[in-house]
Amino acid sequence: MKKISIIVPAYNEEEAIPYFYKEIKKIWEKMAKNDFEVIFINDGSKDQTLSILKEYAKKDKKIKYISFSKNFGKEAAIYAGLKKASGDFITIMDADLQDPPELIPEMYRYIVEENYDMVATRRVNRKGEPPIRSFFARKFYKLINKMSKVEMVDGARDFRFMTRQVVDSILELEEYNRYSKGLFSFIGFETKWISYPNQKRVAGKTKWSFWNLLIYACEAITAFSTVPLVISVLIGLIFCIISFLMIIIIILKTWIYGDPVSGWPSLVCIIFLISGIQLFCIGIIGQYLSKTYLEVKKRPIYIIKEDNIGKD
Ligand code: UDP
Ligand code: MG
């Protein structure tokens, strides 16, 4: 009997969890040949998420929970879940039913019958999302795919079904700045992509503000590309060449026409421009340095306050 572990990060999901439980139960009833465990990761929720989880865990042996000491973010929650999962097959899902559980039997079939290592999902549209968010999301994927060797699929979700081998490979990547979509792409393996239309959140509110997404996007770029550093070198080089030419022009002009004292406004503009570019480039270097700093410190990715799984 093969065991399937379902990992569910949950941050302030008291409203969504009962719906999720109902739907996921249907799946394990349908796939009665398999053993199941559902690991909820309470990512420092401020509402009743944890007490609801404890209640379910008391009633149902399949329900496990891990509770963080504070909010560490979805990426940390996914990592913790993967670490604690004991199944032969592992899947990651959102608590808000935006990842349809009905797809699980199909995903399972691809792996068992068609020998894929991993089944990943993407949304074919972004219906129901604010247009400005979709616009920037598209631009982000275009940009990062130009900048990074690791391919990022537009509309890819974290909803994935994978074998133990894939999960073990992911767990070997112990970096602190985690961008799962990139990590899954980095490790390779045969991946089957399936698509479905965007689903509405069943209850509760999204945890991602525009600002959070922007920071997340910058993190993804610095985690998977060093192209911004190259760009800053190029900008520096171009400006060196321009200023060298300008010096020659000014020397020649002074020789030929004498030296009238004029042009200090343009000088001020140039100083502003150059110092702006310098700050920009130092900022880029700073981004990478700060990431390196965090990696070097080797802080834990998450801290568990309590769980019902025990030591691994
Ligand atoms: N989530 C989390 N920690 C966070 C933010 C979100 O564990 O800091 C979880 C959240 O509970 C949900 C999933 O990540 O299960 C996706 O979040 P959400 O639905 O808010 O994002 P969206 O679908 O709007 O992108
Ligand atoms: Mg959601």
JSON list of C-alpha atoms in Angstrom, two decimals, residues 204-304:
[
{"chain": "A", "resi": 204, "resn": "GLY", "atom": "CA", "xyz": [-11.00, 34.00, 3.56]},
{"chain": "A", "resi": 205, "resn": "LYS", "atom": "CA", "xyz": [-8.68, 36.53, 1.93]},
{"chain": "A", "resi": 206, "resn": "THR", "atom": "CA", "xyz": [-5.45, 36.33, -0.06]},
{"chain": "A", "resi": 207, "resn": "LYS", "atom": "CA", "xyz": [-2.28, 36.78, 2.01]},
{"chain": "A", "resi": 208, "resn": "TRP", "atom": "CA", "xyz": [-0.31, 38.41, -0.77]},
{"chain": "A", "resi": 209, "resn": "SER", "atom": "CA", "xyz": [-0.41, 42.16, -1.19]},
{"chain": "A", "resi": 210, "resn": "PHE", "atom": "CA", "xyz": [1.05, 43.78, -4.28]},
{"chain": "A", "resi": 211, "resn": "TRP", "atom": "CA", "xyz": [4.03, 44.91, -2.22]},
{"chain": "A", "resi": 212, "resn": "ASN", "atom": "CA", "xyz": [4.69, 41.37, -0.92]},
{"chain": "A", "resi": 213, "resn": "LEU", "atom": "CA", "xyz": [4.60, 40.03, -4.46]},
{"chain": "A", "resi": 214, "resn": "LEU", "atom": "CA", "xyz": [7.04, 42.69, -5.63]},
{"chain": "A", "resi": 215, "resn": "ILE", "atom": "CA", "xyz": [9.53, 41.74, -2.89]},
{"chain": "A", "resi": 216, "resn": "TYR", "atom": "CA", "xyz": [8.99, 38.05, -3.70]},
{"chain": "A", "resi": 217, "resn": "ALA", "atom": "CA", "xyz": [9.74, 38.77, -7.36]},
{"chain": "A", "resi": 218, "resn": "CYS", "atom": "CA", "xyz": [12.99, 40.57, -6.50]},
{"chain": "A", "resi": 219, "resn": "GLU", "atom": "CA", "xyz": [13.97, 37.64, -4.32]},
{"chain": "A", "resi": 220, "resn": "ALA", "atom": "CA", "xyz": [13.28, 35.20, -7.13]},
{"chain": "A", "resi": 221, "resn": "ILE", "atom": "CA", "xyz": [15.46, 37.19, -9.51]},
{"chain": "A", "resi": 222, "resn": "THR", "atom": "CA", "xyz": [18.41, 37.48, -7.13]},
{"chain": "A", "resi": 223, "resn": "ALA", "atom": "CA", "xyz": [18.07, 33.81, -6.16]},
{"chain": "A", "resi": 224, "resn": "PHE", "atom": "CA", "xyz": [18.18, 32.52, -9.73]},
{"chain": "A", "resi": 225, "resn": "SER", "atom": "CA", "xyz": [20.09, 35.05, -11.76]},
{"chain": "A", "resi": 226, "resn": "THR", "atom": "CA", "xyz": [23.22, 37.16, -11.59]},
{"chain": "A", "resi": 227, "resn": "VAL", "atom": "CA", "xyz": [22.30, 39.12, -14.71]},
{"chain": "A", "resi": 228, "resn": "PRO", "atom": "CA", "xyz": [21.55, 42.32, -12.71]},
{"chain": "A", "resi": 229, "resn": "LEU", "atom": "CA", "xyz": [25.23, 42.37, -11.72]},
{"chain": "A", "resi": 230, "resn": "VAL", "atom": "CA", "xyz": [26.26, 42.12, -15.36]},
{"chain": "A", "resi": 231, "resn": "ILE", "atom": "CA", "xyz": [23.85, 44.93, -16.23]},
{"chain": "A", "resi": 232, "resn": "SER", "atom": "CA", "xyz": [25.39, 47.18, -13.62]},
{"chain": "A", "resi": 233, "resn": "VAL", "atom": "CA", "xyz": [28.86, 46.45, -15.01]},
{"chain": "A", "resi": 234, "resn": "LEU", "atom": "CA", "xyz": [27.65, 47.28, -18.51]},
{"chain": "A", "resi": 235, "resn": "ILE", "atom": "CA", "xyz": [26.04, 50.54, -17.42]},
{"chain": "A", "resi": 236, "resn": "GLY", "atom": "CA", "xyz": [29.29, 51.49, -15.68]},
{"chain": "A", "resi": 237, "resn": "LEU", "atom": "CA", "xyz": [31.29, 50.66, -18.78]},
{"chain": "A", "resi": 238, "resn": "ILE", "atom": "CA", "xyz": [29.04, 52.63, -21.12]},
{"chain": "A", "resi": 239, "resn": "PHE", "atom": "CA", "xyz": [29.23, 55.68, -18.90]},
{"chain": "A", "resi": 240, "resn": "CYS", "atom": "CA", "xyz": [33.03, 55.42, -18.70]},
{"chain": "A", "resi": 241, "resn": "ILE", "atom": "CA", "xyz": [33.22, 55.46, -22.49]},
{"chain": "A", "resi": 242, "resn": "ILE", "atom": "CA", "xyz": [30.80, 58.40, -22.78]},
{"chain": "A", "resi": 243, "resn": "SER", "atom": "CA", "xyz": [32.70, 60.46, -20.21]},
{"chain": "A", "resi": 244, "resn": "PHE", "atom": "CA", "xyz": [36.02, 59.66, -21.88]},
{"chain": "A", "resi": 245, "resn": "LEU", "atom": "CA", "xyz": [34.69, 60.96, -25.20]},
{"chain": "A", "resi": 246, "resn": "MET", "atom": "CA", "xyz": [33.26, 64.01, -23.49]},
{"chain": "A", "resi": 247, "resn": "ILE", "atom": "CA", "xyz": [36.63, 64.81, -21.92]},
{"chain": "A", "resi": 248, "resn": "ILE", "atom": "CA", "xyz": [38.28, 64.73, -25.34]},
{"chain": "A", "resi": 249, "resn": "ILE", "atom": "CA", "xyz": [35.55, 66.94, -26.85]},
{"chain": "A", "resi": 250, "resn": "ILE", "atom": "CA", "xyz": [35.87, 69.49, -24.02]},
{"chain": "A", "resi": 251, "resn": "ILE", "atom": "CA", "xyz": [39.67, 69.65, -24.32]},
{"chain": "A", "resi": 252, "resn": "LEU", "atom": "CA", "xyz": [39.42, 70.21, -28.07]},
{"chain": "A", "resi": 253, "resn": "LYS", "atom": "CA", "xyz": [36.68, 72.85, -27.65]},
{"chain": "A", "resi": 254, "resn": "THR", "atom": "CA", "xyz": [38.74, 74.75, -25.08]},
{"chain": "A", "resi": 255, "resn": "TRP", "atom": "CA", "xyz": [41.74, 74.74, -27.38]},
{"chain": "A", "resi": 256, "resn": "ILE", "atom": "CA", "xyz": [39.79, 76.01, -30.34]},
{"chain": "A", "resi": 257, "resn": "TYR", "atom": "CA", "xyz": [37.22, 78.42, -28.80]},
{"chain": "A", "resi": 258, "resn": "GLY", "atom": "CA", "xyz": [38.83, 79.44, -25.48]},
{"chain": "A", "resi": 259, "resn": "ASP", "atom": "CA", "xyz": [37.19, 78.78, -22.11]},
{"chain": "A", "resi": 260, "resn": "PRO", "atom": "CA", "xyz": [33.94, 80.65, -21.38]},
{"chain": "A", "resi": 261, "resn": "VAL", "atom": "CA", "xyz": [32.58, 79.70, -17.91]},
{"chain": "A", "resi": 262, "resn": "SER", "atom": "CA", "xyz": [29.24, 78.21, -18.76]},
{"chain": "A", "resi": 263, "resn": "GLY", "atom": "CA", "xyz": [27.43, 74.96, -18.60]},
{"chain": "A", "resi": 264, "resn": "TRP", "atom": "CA", "xyz": [27.28, 74.38, -14.90]},
{"chain": "A", "resi": 265, "resn": "PRO", "atom": "CA", "xyz": [23.57, 73.38, -15.03]},
{"chain": "A", "resi": 266, "resn": "SER", "atom": "CA", "xyz": [24.46, 70.58, -17.38]},
{"chain": "A", "resi": 267, "resn": "LEU", "atom": "CA", "xyz": [27.29, 69.65, -15.03]},
{"chain": "A", "resi": 268, "resn": "VAL", "atom": "CA", "xyz": [24.90, 69.37, -12.11]},
{"chain": "A", "resi": 269, "resn": "CYS", "atom": "CA", "xyz": [22.59, 67.20, -14.19]},
{"chain": "A", "resi": 270, "resn": "ILE", "atom": "CA", "xyz": [25.44, 64.92, -15.07]},
{"chain": "A", "resi": 271, "resn": "ILE", "atom": "CA", "xyz": [26.55, 64.63, -11.44]},
{"chain": "A", "resi": 272, "resn": "PHE", "atom": "CA", "xyz": [23.00, 63.72, -10.46]},
{"chain": "A", "resi": 273, "resn": "LEU", "atom": "CA", "xyz": [22.72, 61.15, -13.21]},
{"chain": "A", "resi": 274, "resn": "ILE", "atom": "CA", "xyz": [26.04, 59.50, -12.49]},
{"chain": "A", "resi": 275, "resn": "SER", "atom": "CA", "xyz": [25.50, 59.37, -8.74]},
{"chain": "A", "resi": 276, "resn": "GLY", "atom": "CA", "xyz": [22.03, 57.96, -9.33]},
{"chain": "A", "resi": 277, "resn": "ILE", "atom": "CA", "xyz": [23.43, 55.20, -11.48]},
{"chain": "A", "resi": 278, "resn": "GLN", "atom": "CA", "xyz": [26.14, 54.52, -8.93]},
{"chain": "A", "resi": 279, "resn": "LEU", "atom": "CA", "xyz": [23.61, 54.18, -6.14]},
{"chain": "A", "resi": 280, "resn": "PHE", "atom": "CA", "xyz": [21.49, 51.90, -8.32]},
{"chain": "A", "resi": 281, "resn": "CYS", "atom": "CA", "xyz": [24.43, 49.61, -9.01]},
{"chain": "A", "resi": 282, "resn": "ILE", "atom": "CA", "xyz": [25.60, 49.58, -5.41]},
{"chain": "A", "resi": 283, "resn": "GLY", "atom": "CA", "xyz": [22.02, 48.71, -4.50]},
{"chain": "A", "resi": 284, "resn": "ILE", "atom": "CA", "xyz": [22.11, 45.70, -6.82]},
{"chain": "A", "resi": 285, "resn": "ILE", "atom": "CA", "xyz": [25.38, 44.52, -5.30]},
{"chain": "A", "resi": 286, "resn": "GLY", "atom": "CA", "xyz": [23.86, 45.11, -1.86]},
{"chain": "A", "resi": 287, "resn": "GLN", "atom": "CA", "xyz": [20.96, 42.82, -2.74]},
{"chain": "A", "resi": 288, "resn": "TYR", "atom": "CA", "xyz": [23.29, 39.95, -3.51]},
{"chain": "A", "resi": 289, "resn": "LEU", "atom": "CA", "xyz": [25.47, 40.71, -0.52]},
{"chain": "A", "resi": 290, "resn": "SER", "atom": "CA", "xyz": [22.46, 40.65, 1.81]},
{"chain": "A", "resi": 291, "resn": "LYS", "atom": "CA", "xyz": [21.38, 37.30, 0.37]},
{"chain": "A", "resi": 292, "resn": "THR", "atom": "CA", "xyz": [24.88, 35.93, 0.87]},
{"chain": "A", "resi": 293, "resn": "TYR", "atom": "CA", "xyz": [24.86, 37.31, 4.41]},
{"chain": "A", "resi": 294, "resn": "LEU", "atom": "CA", "xyz": [21.65, 35.49, 5.22]},
{"chain": "A", "resi": 295, "resn": "GLU", "atom": "CA", "xyz": [22.92, 32.24, 3.70]},
{"chain": "A", "resi": 296, "resn": "VAL", "atom": "CA", "xyz": [26.22, 32.44, 5.57]},
{"chain": "A", "resi": 297, "resn": "LYS", "atom": "CA", "xyz": [24.48, 32.94, 8.91]},
{"chain": "A", "resi": 298, "resn": "LYS", "atom": "CA", "xyz": [22.74, 29.60, 8.43]},
{"chain": "A", "resi": 299, "resn": "ARG", "atom": "CA", "xyz": [19.68, 30.58, 10.39]},
{"chain": "A", "resi": 300, "resn": "PRO", "atom": "CA", "xyz": [16.98, 27.93, 10.51]},
{"chain": "A", "resi": 301, "resn": "ILE", "atom": "CA", "xyz": [14.38, 28.26, 7.75]},
{"chain": "A", "resi": 302, "resn": "TYR", "atom": "CA", "xyz": [11.59, 27.75, 10.29]},
{"chain": "A", "resi": 303, "resn": "ILE", "atom": "CA", "xyz": [11.10, 27.11, 14.00]},
{"chain": "A", "resi": 304, "resn": "ILE", "atom": "CA", "xyz": [8.48, 24.66, 15.20]}
]
